[in-house]
Coordinates of C-alpha atoms in Angstrom, one line a residue:
Chain A
M1 CA -20.0 21.0 -9.9
K2 CA -22.0 17.8 -10.0
M3 CA -19.0 15.8 -11.2
L4 CA -16.8 17.3 -8.5
R5 CA -19.4 16.3 -5.9
L6 CA -19.6 12.8 -7.3
A7 CA -15.8 12.5 -7.4
I8 CA -15.5 13.7 -3.8
I9 CA -18.2 11.3 -2.6
S10 CA -16.8 8.3 -4.4
F11 CA -13.3 9.2 -3.1
I12 CA -14.6 9.4 0.5
V13 CA -16.6 6.2 0.1
F14 CA -13.7 4.3 -1.4
F15 CA -11.2 5.4 1.2
S16 CA -13.6 5.0 4.1
S17 CA -12.4 1.4 4.2
C18 CA -9.0 2.8 5.4
T19 CA -10.0 2.9 9.0
L20 CA -8.7 1.0 12.0
A21 CA -10.3 -2.4 12.0
A22 CA -11.2 -5.1 14.4
Q23 CA -9.9 -8.1 12.6
E24 CA -11.7 -11.2 11.6
L25 CA -11.1 -14.0 14.1
Y26 CA -8.6 -16.4 12.7
V27 CA -8.1 -19.7 14.5
F28 CA -4.7 -21.4 14.5
N29 CA -3.7 -24.8 16.0
S30 CA -0.4 -23.4 17.3
T31 CA 0.8 -20.2 19.0
F32 CA 3.7 -20.2 16.6
K33 CA 1.5 -19.9 13.6
K34 CA -0.7 -17.4 15.3
D35 CA 2.4 -15.2 16.0
Q36 CA 3.6 -15.8 12.5
F37 CA 0.4 -14.5 11.1
Q38 CA 0.2 -11.5 13.4
Q39 CA 3.8 -10.6 12.6
L40 CA 3.5 -11.1 8.8
I41 CA 0.3 -9.0 8.4
Q42 CA 2.0 -6.2 10.2
E43 CA 5.0 -6.3 7.8
L44 CA 2.9 -6.0 4.7
R45 CA 1.5 -2.8 3.2
C46 CA -2.1 -2.4 2.2
L47 CA -1.9 -1.2 -1.3
V48 CA -5.3 0.5 -1.2
C49 CA -4.6 2.4 2.0
Q50 CA -0.9 2.7 1.6
N51 CA -0.1 4.0 5.0
Q52 CA -1.6 1.1 6.7
N53 CA -0.5 -2.5 7.0
L54 CA -2.6 -5.5 6.3
A55 CA -3.4 -5.9 10.0
D56 CA -5.0 -2.5 10.4
S57 CA -6.7 -1.9 7.0
N58 CA -10.3 -2.5 6.4
A59 CA -10.0 -2.4 2.7
P60 CA -11.5 -5.4 0.8
L61 CA -8.2 -6.2 -0.7
A62 CA -6.6 -6.3 2.8
K63 CA -9.3 -8.7 3.9
D64 CA -8.8 -10.9 0.9
L65 CA -5.0 -11.0 1.5
R66 CA -5.4 -11.7 5.2
A67 CA -7.6 -14.7 4.3
I68 CA -5.0 -16.0 1.8
I69 CA -2.1 -15.5 4.2
Y70 CA -4.1 -17.3 6.9
Q71 CA -4.7 -20.3 4.6
R72 CA -1.0 -20.4 3.6
I73 CA 0.2 -20.2 7.2
K74 CA -2.2 -22.9 8.2
S75 CA -0.8 -25.2 5.6
G76 CA 2.7 -24.5 7.0
E77 CA 4.1 -22.1 4.5
S78 CA 7.1 -19.9 5.5
N79 CA 7.1 -16.1 5.7
T80 CA 9.6 -16.0 2.9
S81 CA 7.5 -18.1 0.7
I82 CA 4.4 -16.1 1.3
K83 CA 6.2 -12.8 0.8
N84 CA 7.6 -14.1 -2.5
Y85 CA 4.1 -15.0 -3.5
L86 CA 2.8 -11.5 -2.8
V87 CA 5.8 -9.6 -4.2
S88 CA 5.7 -11.6 -7.5
R89 CA 2.2 -10.3 -8.0
Y90 CA 2.2 -6.8 -6.4
G91 CA 5.9 -5.8 -6.5
E92 CA 8.2 -4.9 -3.7
F93 CA 6.1 -2.0 -2.6
I94 CA 3.9 -4.4 -0.6
L95 CA 6.8 -4.9 1.7
F96 CA 7.4 -2.0 4.1
D97 CA 11.1 -2.4 4.1
P98 CA 12.7 -1.8 0.7
P99 CA 15.0 -4.8 0.1
F100 CA 18.7 -4.4 0.3
Y101 CA 20.3 -4.8 -3.1
P102 CA 22.4 -2.6 -5.4
L103 CA 19.4 -0.7 -6.7
T104 CA 18.4 0.3 -3.2
Y105 CA 21.8 0.7 -1.6
V106 CA 21.6 4.5 -2.2
L107 CA 18.2 4.6 -0.4
W108 CA 19.5 2.7 2.6
V109 CA 22.9 4.3 2.9
S110 CA 22.1 8.0 2.1
P111 CA 20.7 8.9 5.5
F112 CA 23.9 7.8 7.1
I113 CA 26.0 9.6 4.6
L114 CA 23.9 12.7 5.2
L115 CA 24.4 12.3 8.9
F116 CA 28.2 12.1 8.5
I117 CA 28.3 15.2 6.3
I118 CA 26.3 17.2 8.8
L119 CA 28.4 16.0 11.8
F120 CA 31.5 16.7 9.9
S121 CA 30.4 20.2 9.0
L122 CA 29.3 20.9 12.5
I123 CA 32.7 19.9 13.9
R124 CA 34.5 22.1 11.3
V125 CA 32.4 25.0 12.3
Y126 CA 32.8 24.6 16.0
K127 CA 36.6 24.0 15.8
Chain B
M1 CA 48.1 29.8 2.2
G2 CA 47.4 33.1 0.3
N3 CA 44.3 35.2 1.0
R4 CA 42.8 34.5 -2.4
Q5 CA 43.1 30.7 -1.9
T6 CA 41.4 30.7 1.5
K7 CA 38.7 32.9 0.1
K8 CA 38.1 30.4 -2.8
M9 CA 38.1 27.5 -0.4
R10 CA 35.6 29.2 1.9
S11 CA 33.2 30.0 -0.9
M12 CA 33.3 26.4 -2.1
F13 CA 32.6 25.3 1.5
Y14 CA 29.5 27.5 1.5
F15 CA 28.5 26.5 -2.0
F16 CA 28.6 22.7 -1.4
P17 CA 25.7 22.5 1.1
L18 CA 23.7 24.8 -1.1
L19 CA 24.3 22.5 -4.0
L20 CA 23.2 19.5 -1.9
F21 CA 20.1 21.3 -0.8
G22 CA 19.3 22.2 -4.4
L23 CA 19.6 18.6 -5.4
L24 CA 17.4 17.5 -2.6
V25 CA 14.8 20.1 -3.5
F26 CA 14.9 19.0 -7.1
F27 CA 14.3 15.3 -6.4
L28 CA 11.6 16.0 -3.8
W29 CA 9.8 18.4 -6.1
K30 CA 9.9 15.8 -8.9
S31 CA 8.5 13.2 -6.6
L32 CA 5.6 15.4 -5.7
N33 CA 4.2 14.6 -9.1
N34 CA 4.5 10.9 -8.5
D35 CA 1.2 9.2 -7.9
P36 CA 1.7 6.6 -5.2
Y37 CA -1.1 4.5 -6.6
Q38 CA 0.7 4.0 -9.9
L39 CA 2.8 1.0 -9.1
A40 CA 4.9 -0.8 -11.7
S41 CA 3.6 -4.2 -12.1
P42 CA 6.0 -7.1 -11.7
L43 CA 3.9 -9.1 -14.1
V44 CA 4.9 -7.2 -17.2
N45 CA 6.6 -9.5 -19.7
K46 CA 5.4 -12.5 -17.7
P47 CA 2.8 -14.9 -19.0
I48 CA -0.7 -14.6 -17.7
V49 CA -1.5 -17.1 -15.1
D50 CA -3.8 -20.0 -16.0
F51 CA -7.2 -20.0 -14.4
V52 CA -10.7 -21.5 -14.4
A53 CA -13.7 -19.2 -14.2
S54 CA -17.2 -18.8 -15.7
D55 CA -18.4 -16.2 -18.0
L56 CA -20.6 -13.5 -16.4
L57 CA -23.2 -13.6 -19.2
T58 CA -23.1 -17.0 -20.8
E59 CA -21.8 -19.0 -17.7
H60 CA -19.5 -20.9 -20.0
A61 CA -16.1 -22.1 -18.7
L62 CA -13.2 -19.8 -19.4
N63 CA -9.5 -20.3 -19.1
K64 CA -6.2 -18.9 -20.3
K65 CA -6.7 -20.0 -23.9
L66 CA -9.1 -17.0 -24.2
F67 CA -6.0 -14.9 -24.6
L68 CA -3.9 -16.9 -27.0
G69 CA -3.6 -16.2 -30.7
H70 CA -4.4 -12.5 -30.7
W71 CA -3.8 -9.3 -28.8
S72 CA -6.2 -8.9 -25.8
L73 CA -7.1 -6.1 -23.5
L74 CA -8.2 -7.4 -20.1
V75 CA -10.2 -4.8 -18.2
V76 CA -10.9 -5.2 -14.5
W77 CA -14.2 -3.5 -13.6
A78 CA -17.1 -3.7 -11.1
S79 CA -20.6 -2.4 -10.9
W80 CA -19.7 -0.6 -7.6
C81 CA -16.8 1.2 -9.2
V82 CA -17.7 4.8 -10.0
T83 CA -14.8 5.6 -12.3
C84 CA -15.3 2.4 -14.4
S85 CA -18.0 4.1 -16.4
D86 CA -15.5 6.8 -17.5
E87 CA -13.7 4.4 -19.8
Q88 CA -16.8 2.7 -21.1
D89 CA -17.2 5.0 -24.1
F90 CA -13.5 4.6 -25.0
L91 CA -13.7 0.8 -24.7
L92 CA -16.8 0.7 -26.9
S93 CA -14.9 2.6 -29.5
L94 CA -12.1 0.1 -29.3
K95 CA -14.5 -2.7 -30.2
K96 CA -14.1 -1.8 -33.8
N97 CA -10.5 -2.9 -33.7
K98 CA -10.7 -6.4 -35.2
Q99 CA -7.2 -7.4 -34.0
L100 CA -7.9 -6.7 -30.4
A101 CA -10.1 -8.9 -28.1
I102 CA -11.5 -7.0 -25.2
V103 CA -12.2 -9.2 -22.2
G104 CA -13.6 -8.1 -18.9
L105 CA -12.8 -9.2 -15.4
N106 CA -15.7 -8.6 -13.1
Y107 CA -14.1 -8.0 -9.7
R108 CA -15.8 -8.9 -6.4
D109 CA -19.2 -8.2 -7.8
D110 CA -22.8 -9.3 -7.6
L111 CA -23.9 -11.3 -10.7
K112 CA -27.2 -9.5 -11.2
R113 CA -25.7 -6.0 -10.6
A114 CA -22.8 -6.7 -12.9
R115 CA -25.2 -7.8 -15.7
S116 CA -27.4 -4.7 -15.2
W117 CA -24.4 -2.4 -15.2
L118 CA -23.4 -3.7 -18.6
K119 CA -26.9 -3.2 -19.9
L120 CA -26.8 0.4 -18.7
Y121 CA -23.3 1.4 -19.8
G122 CA -22.8 -0.8 -22.8
N123 CA -20.9 -4.0 -23.2
P124 CA -17.6 -3.8 -25.1
Y125 CA -16.5 -7.3 -23.9
Q126 CA -16.2 -10.4 -26.0
N127 CA -16.2 -12.3 -22.7
V128 CA -16.4 -11.3 -19.1
I129 CA -14.6 -13.4 -16.4
F130 CA -16.8 -13.6 -13.3
D131 CA -14.4 -13.3 -10.3
P132 CA -16.7 -12.7 -7.3
R133 CA -14.1 -13.5 -4.7
G134 CA -11.3 -11.6 -6.5
L135 CA -9.0 -14.6 -6.5
L136 CA -8.0 -14.3 -10.1
A137 CA -7.5 -10.5 -9.6
I138 CA -5.1 -11.2 -6.8
D139 CA -3.1 -13.5 -9.1
L140 CA -2.9 -10.6 -11.4
G141 CA -1.8 -8.2 -8.8
V142 CA -4.9 -6.1 -9.0
Y143 CA -5.3 -3.6 -6.2
G144 CA -7.8 -1.1 -7.5
V145 CA -10.5 -0.7 -10.1
P146 CA -10.4 0.0 -13.0
E147 CA -7.2 -1.6 -14.1
S148 CA -6.3 -3.0 -17.5
F149 CA -3.8 -5.4 -18.9
L150 CA -2.6 -5.6 -22.5
I151 CA -1.7 -9.2 -23.4
D152 CA 0.1 -10.3 -26.5
P153 CA -0.9 -13.3 -28.7
S154 CA 1.4 -15.7 -26.8
G155 CA -0.3 -14.8 -23.6
I156 CA 2.4 -12.5 -22.2
I157 CA 1.3 -9.4 -20.3
R158 CA 2.9 -6.5 -22.0
Y159 CA 1.5 -3.5 -20.1
K160 CA -0.6 -2.8 -17.1
Q161 CA -2.8 0.3 -16.7
V162 CA -3.9 1.5 -13.3
G163 CA -7.0 3.7 -13.6
P164 CA -9.4 4.3 -16.4
L165 CA -8.1 4.0 -20.0
T166 CA -8.4 7.0 -22.3
K167 CA -7.6 7.5 -26.0
G168 CA -4.5 9.4 -25.1
I169 CA -3.1 6.7 -22.8
W170 CA -4.0 4.0 -25.4
K171 CA -2.1 5.9 -28.2
Q172 CA 1.0 6.1 -26.0
V173 CA 0.8 2.4 -25.1
V174 CA 0.4 1.3 -28.8
R175 CA 3.3 3.5 -29.7
L176 CA 5.4 2.0 -26.9
L177 CA 4.7 -1.5 -28.1
Q178 CA 5.3 -0.9 -31.8

């Protein structure tokens, strides 16, 4: 029972960082970069709190990644370059959108196929 | 069309959605067992990044050469990580393996607390990389503690473990790489 309690407590403590957060104040010298930053951190997943993006997550890793992204945007790096940097270390799961290439064609296309099958069957039934 | 043929066509028509549904249930059921925190690392079969850091205990400078010339197990841990102590006994038992160098990566930790933690739980590490800001960890795609990397003698990452290491997992990994 003690182990269970300890496990539950450490679980809660660890994931308590997955709360909505007021962000650190990051200063940019252009609105373009400020917007780029805001947009980018919303497009990236927090790997600790996997339902949150980097903008909302309070997890230490999210804070660290925001700081790194801030530095890179400040030095003029593009979104693509920053995403590549993160994906090469964390894998594609850090992007919310699974990329579109042969391996993920099925993932992208299957909802539409399913939709057509359903529509088709409905039409057949009602004819 | 004969009566038998239309009957056959109709039963197939009813069977097909059932089959689709069955397939869907099968895949979703399978996925229920997937742990979303077990992410495949893109760094497997890539060389470990070069770095500069100091050793937690000796404060000597450490770099990538630490991993060359022999198999290494790089274990990411922290004194604030509760499950890290779970693998300590197993790591201490691995120390006997003369072919394997066990190196620690102390992640986002306080120097004093990290040192005391090792005194309390035992020190299986030949060296411990002190990474208080977690920058090296980010270069290694670390997102949780504990995590471990198995690195071959030419410095290539061959396997990444998310979560504590156990004898069972270790046996599987060794078999995988034989």
